[in-house]
XYZ file of C-alpha atoms in Angstrom:
375
model
C 10.577 0.863 25.389
C 8.874 3.630 27.419
C 5.833 3.438 25.130
C 5.536 -0.310 25.724
C 5.804 0.116 29.510
C 3.135 2.857 29.533
C 0.840 0.726 27.390
C 1.282 -2.275 29.681
C 0.847 -0.380 32.968
C -1.871 2.107 32.092
C -3.650 0.615 29.084
C -3.114 3.514 26.693
C -0.689 4.331 23.931
C 1.408 7.434 23.765
C 1.035 7.613 19.981
C -1.758 6.641 17.600
C -1.675 5.641 13.948
C -4.516 5.356 11.451
C -4.159 3.229 8.315
C -6.557 4.096 5.483
C -7.022 1.501 2.703
C -9.724 -0.304 0.725
C -10.113 -3.303 3.019
C -8.971 -6.884 3.648
C -8.806 -7.811 -0.021
C -6.859 -10.733 -1.488
C -4.141 -8.572 -3.063
C -0.908 -7.284 -1.612
C -2.349 -3.955 -0.411
C -4.524 -5.600 2.224
C -1.719 -7.926 3.304
C 0.860 -5.148 3.642
C -1.473 -2.929 5.672
C -2.159 -5.850 7.993
C 1.591 -6.444 8.341
C 2.154 -2.773 9.180
C -0.747 -2.718 11.645
C 0.607 -5.761 13.462
C 4.063 -4.220 13.664
C 2.808 -0.873 14.984
C 0.707 -2.716 17.576
C 3.768 -4.742 18.563
C 5.645 -1.488 19.101
C 2.917 -0.165 21.383
C 0.993 2.211 19.121
C -2.786 2.535 19.178
C -3.788 1.484 15.669
C -7.020 2.343 13.852
C -7.875 0.728 10.521
C -10.031 2.921 8.274
C -11.453 0.739 5.497
C -14.043 1.247 2.782
C -15.298 -2.256 3.516
C -14.572 -4.867 6.164
C -15.477 -7.687 3.800
C -12.767 -9.634 2.030
C -10.811 -12.897 2.160
C -8.320 -11.447 4.669
C -11.005 -10.349 7.127
C -9.989 -12.929 9.733
C -6.382 -11.703 9.522
C -7.256 -8.199 10.746
C -5.485 -7.652 14.094
C -7.844 -7.991 17.045
C -5.947 -5.286 18.942
C -6.731 -2.689 16.249
C -9.709 -0.329 16.270
C -11.618 -0.991 13.052
C -13.846 1.588 11.364
C -15.788 0.876 8.179
C -16.228 3.956 6.004
C -18.570 2.387 3.468
C -18.825 2.920 -0.277
C -19.896 6.546 0.106
C -17.956 8.293 -2.682
C -15.193 10.896 -2.405
C -17.282 13.519 -0.579
C -18.533 10.972 1.919
C -14.996 9.735 2.582
C -13.751 13.302 3.123
C -16.534 13.917 5.669
C -15.727 10.665 7.461
C -12.016 11.468 7.604
C -12.587 15.032 8.845
C -14.699 13.639 11.689
C -12.032 11.025 12.492
C -9.182 13.536 12.405
C -11.006 15.982 14.709
C -12.311 13.453 17.234
C -9.537 10.842 17.371
C -6.618 13.199 16.724
C -4.170 10.623 15.307
C -0.457 11.359 15.452
C 0.172 9.684 12.106
C -2.023 8.663 9.171
C -0.804 6.292 6.466
C -2.798 5.989 3.247
C -2.442 3.456 0.444
C -2.245 4.981 -3.044
C -2.260 8.441 -4.541
C -5.934 9.292 -5.063
C -7.069 8.097 -1.607
C -4.033 10.037 -0.359
C -5.297 13.161 -2.111
C -8.717 12.683 -0.474
C -7.024 12.342 2.925
C -4.946 15.469 2.184
C -8.100 17.465 1.436
C -9.673 16.174 4.666
C -6.524 17.088 6.620
C -6.618 20.653 5.265
C -10.314 21.071 6.124
C -9.850 19.525 9.584
C -6.755 21.675 10.145
C -4.906 18.560 11.207
C -1.341 18.665 12.475
C -0.506 14.979 12.162
C 2.039 13.356 9.888
C 0.324 12.129 6.702
C 2.090 9.543 4.569
C 0.829 8.405 1.167
C 2.309 5.112 -0.013
C 1.679 4.433 -3.694
C 1.177 0.671 -4.033
C -0.170 0.499 -7.603
C 1.085 1.169 -11.117
C -0.112 4.759 -10.982
C 0.246 5.522 -14.685
C -2.088 2.632 -15.502
C -4.574 3.060 -12.646
C -4.854 6.847 -13.031
C -6.594 6.408 -16.392
C -9.711 5.188 -14.578
C -10.033 8.545 -12.821
C -10.287 10.373 -16.136
C -13.533 8.648 -17.139
C -15.803 10.817 -14.938
C -16.005 14.542 -14.221
C -15.413 14.068 -10.477
C -12.493 11.793 -11.215
C -10.898 14.301 -13.587
C -11.297 17.124 -11.065
C -9.659 15.015 -8.346
C -6.877 13.944 -10.713
C -5.954 17.563 -11.509
C -6.247 19.068 -8.008
C -4.640 16.142 -6.154
C -1.005 17.259 -6.665
C -1.712 20.618 -4.980
C -2.963 18.982 -1.775
C -0.415 16.158 -1.804
C 2.513 18.569 -2.045
C 1.257 20.730 0.826
C -0.264 18.245 3.257
C 1.370 14.839 2.719
C 4.666 13.014 2.416
C 4.759 10.841 -0.691
C 6.328 7.398 -0.487
C 7.201 5.192 -3.472
C 8.038 1.507 -3.222
C 10.887 1.690 -5.726
C 13.168 4.282 -7.300
C 11.619 3.586 -10.701
C 8.108 4.232 -9.369
C 9.327 7.449 -7.738
C 10.065 8.910 -11.181
C 6.430 8.630 -12.308
C 5.161 9.888 -8.975
C 7.400 12.952 -9.170
C 6.237 13.706 -12.704
C 2.572 13.625 -11.685
C 2.830 15.396 -8.326
C 5.401 17.969 -9.461
C 7.377 17.104 -6.319
C 11.167 17.061 -6.426
C 12.618 13.542 -6.402
C 14.350 14.345 -3.114
C 10.951 15.061 -1.532
C 9.595 11.599 -2.320
C 10.823 8.850 -0.019
C 11.546 5.333 -1.267
C 10.562 2.738 1.322
C 9.884 -0.907 0.540
C 6.765 -2.708 1.654
C 7.154 -4.906 4.759
C 7.114 -8.660 4.312
C 6.566 -11.173 7.087
C 6.144 -14.864 6.312
C 4.053 -16.333 9.095
C 4.731 -19.793 10.505
C 1.159 -20.975 10.129
C 0.309 -24.632 10.613
C -0.624 -26.452 7.407
C -4.177 -27.749 7.191
C -5.423 -30.818 5.332
C -5.822 -28.769 2.136
C -2.201 -27.616 2.157
C -0.937 -31.064 3.147
C -2.655 -32.680 0.165
C -1.121 -30.145 -2.185
C 2.336 -30.603 -0.637
C 1.999 -34.361 -1.029
C 1.568 -33.947 -4.809
C 4.081 -31.139 -5.119
C 6.927 -32.728 -3.157
C 6.614 -36.230 -4.624
C 9.335 -35.774 -7.231
C 11.110 -33.324 -9.512
C 11.566 -29.591 -9.047
C 8.931 -27.535 -7.261
C 7.957 -24.304 -9.065
C 5.614 -21.734 -7.543
C 3.514 -18.931 -9.023
C 1.414 -16.685 -6.767
C -0.918 -13.971 -8.005
C -4.224 -13.060 -9.553
C -4.983 -14.978 -12.731
C -5.369 -12.064 -15.115
C -3.656 -11.030 -18.332
C -1.299 -8.645 -16.549
C 0.254 -11.489 -14.535
C 1.002 -13.394 -17.767
C 0.784 -16.866 -16.187
C 0.661 -18.266 -19.720
C 4.403 -17.709 -20.128
C 5.122 -19.714 -16.975
C 3.019 -22.649 -18.181
C 4.751 -22.644 -21.569
C 8.134 -22.494 -19.797
C 7.231 -25.710 -17.935
C 6.882 -27.417 -21.322
C 10.587 -26.659 -21.891
C 11.593 -28.181 -18.530
C 10.002 -31.621 -18.706
C 13.350 -33.404 -18.340
C 13.542 -31.947 -14.797
C 10.101 -33.364 -13.910
C 8.693 -29.936 -12.980
C 5.690 -29.499 -10.699
C 4.163 -26.038 -11.117
C 1.815 -24.913 -8.341
C -0.317 -21.897 -9.306
C -1.792 -20.094 -6.285
C -4.517 -17.551 -7.024
C -7.831 -17.066 -8.774
C -9.092 -14.765 -11.468
C -10.756 -14.346 -14.854
C -8.057 -16.162 -16.839
C -8.276 -19.465 -14.965
C -10.395 -21.276 -17.568
C -8.188 -20.256 -20.499
C -5.054 -21.206 -18.556
C -6.514 -24.626 -17.720
C -7.206 -25.151 -21.431
C -3.593 -24.198 -22.198
C -2.393 -26.837 -19.734
C -4.585 -29.433 -21.458
C -3.388 -28.370 -24.906
C 0.236 -28.997 -23.921
C -0.580 -32.202 -22.011
C 0.769 -30.797 -18.740
C -2.001 -32.009 -16.436
C 0.521 -34.042 -14.403
C 2.864 -31.077 -14.116
C 0.565 -28.156 -13.266
C -1.893 -27.701 -10.401
C -4.263 -24.770 -9.827
C -5.054 -24.554 -6.117
C -7.022 -21.280 -6.077
C -6.657 -18.390 -3.661
C -4.829 -19.174 -0.411
C -4.919 -16.665 2.457
C -1.441 -17.447 3.769
C 0.744 -19.114 1.124
C 3.924 -18.992 3.255
C 3.996 -22.794 3.521
C 4.274 -22.996 -0.272
C 6.994 -20.349 -0.483
C 9.002 -22.208 2.148
C 8.718 -25.536 0.314
C 9.355 -24.203 -3.181
C 12.561 -24.670 -5.167
C 11.775 -21.914 -7.656
C 9.456 -18.939 -7.761
C 8.519 -17.418 -11.132
C 6.902 -14.046 -11.815
C 6.087 -13.244 -15.439
C 4.110 -10.029 -14.821
C 3.955 -7.436 -17.571
C 3.728 -4.598 -15.021
C 3.924 -4.242 -11.242
C 3.732 -1.436 -8.717
C 5.984 -3.535 -6.502
C 6.017 -7.350 -6.734
C 5.474 -8.401 -3.128
C 5.444 -12.059 -4.117
C 9.005 -11.731 -5.451
C 10.106 -10.345 -2.067
C 8.211 -13.129 -0.263
C 10.073 -15.662 -2.373
C 13.442 -14.077 -1.547
C 12.539 -14.024 2.149
C 11.635 -17.728 1.960
C 14.973 -18.586 0.335
C 13.516 -19.502 -3.089
C 15.446 -19.270 -6.324
C 13.624 -16.471 -8.151
C 13.035 -15.865 -11.856
C 11.201 -12.650 -12.728
C 10.236 -10.798 -15.858
C 12.107 -7.494 -15.984
C 8.928 -5.392 -15.933
C 8.469 -1.835 -14.729
C 8.708 -1.032 -11.038
C 10.395 -3.395 -8.678
C 11.899 -6.653 -9.938
C 15.268 -5.188 -10.928
C 15.582 -3.297 -7.655
C 14.736 -6.433 -5.659
C 16.934 -8.867 -7.550
C 19.675 -6.455 -8.586
C 21.564 -7.296 -11.761
C 20.890 -11.027 -11.349
C 22.494 -10.879 -7.898
C 19.556 -12.378 -5.991
C 17.798 -14.172 -8.844
C 17.445 -14.035 -12.626
C 15.697 -11.353 -14.682
C 14.269 -12.288 -18.074
C 12.603 -10.395 -20.939
C 8.819 -10.022 -20.938
C 6.717 -12.716 -22.631
C 9.694 -15.045 -23.151
C 8.920 -18.599 -21.878
C 12.194 -20.000 -23.267
C 14.175 -17.389 -21.324
C 12.254 -18.347 -18.177
C 13.125 -22.019 -18.701
C 16.789 -21.165 -19.335
C 16.892 -19.085 -16.136
C 15.438 -21.982 -14.127
C 18.086 -24.300 -15.545
C 20.829 -21.809 -14.691
C 19.655 -21.405 -11.076
C 19.217 -25.170 -10.792
C 22.946 -25.528 -11.412
C 24.051 -22.221 -9.839
C 21.664 -21.374 -6.984
C 21.893 -18.093 -5.106
C 23.310 -18.972 -1.635
C 20.692 -19.155 1.104
C 22.679 -16.837 3.388
C 22.735 -14.201 0.675
C 18.961 -14.357 0.313
C 18.560 -14.223 4.106
C 20.677 -11.082 4.302
C 18.601 -9.487 1.539
C 15.334 -10.361 3.307
C 16.274 -8.222 6.343
C 15.761 -5.104 4.214
C 12.014 -5.939 4.152
C 11.672 -6.588 7.886
C 8.422 -4.989 9.170
C 10.124 -3.328 12.161
C 12.750 -1.748 9.912
C 10.099 -0.544 7.417
C 7.678 0.750 10.063
C 10.409 2.769 11.776
C 11.478 4.285 8.445
C 7.908 5.407 7.730
C 7.490 7.026 11.144
C 10.860 8.763 10.891
C 9.895 10.598 7.704
C 6.474 11.584 9.072
C 7.754 13.157 12.277
């Protein structure tokens, strides 16, 4: 409260936070950093966004009250120099970085700048999969092998799930107890629907059950299994809305044609704020083969959807429990997906139960947890 009063009366914040991430991209990392920035601003912090690029589909969602600094695509050494300059001149109280390797770069910069701020590194990707890309170049391999030394000494590691913490501990050589588990914040905005959304809702809500899929159309998301599952639900007159774009769109459209599901499936492309679709959906399905943390599953829970998710690594089981808040199904099993939809159609998870679960992802709750471990 004191911080808010000081900010209002004197125009300055008592504490400052810098968020370092790629930029306002279409994925969950950009969205979650924007959510955190908005929450910290709401609490009265001075927020600086450090981004490799300001370009991206979420650019207009960047908070106007934040200080925005574009680092540029300058390589690891260039980023370290930029961060050292920022740490020395701006003297942030806290710095929050998305993902391990950028976190290692920030840790190196903190050591060289002799910074005394709290540095948190939130791993938001499937690290075991993504880390392979760092081993393809000499600089990448050097960073991969020295990163744990700097992370252990200069940063606090944060995993999004207990399962992800195991892999992070193995790589960093940190004790499990030294790695915090804090969920990503989720806030579904009450945006007004435009003509585009209204046209989609008109088709979607005309009849039958409304099924939603949100995510990049790539092989890892396994949208194919969801489309095939719809074929097993035709007696329920399903309407599957697929939100997202990506390299697999053409092959998925051909799959829809092959099964004659043109009246049951609609591809609407990337949507900046799909909350209106979550809130109007009966079912949300995630068939991903791997996730760092499935934000869309949490968004669905927060919107009160009945959720079916593939039981992939990192996240779904911790979000849904043992079928307590939705149904988990085996990977690449369209029939199991269809059976789970039928089960939830007859035995839905109570809305109040989903509402209670959603409070665990409240941005204020998450932001305060992050600050508490960085103090």
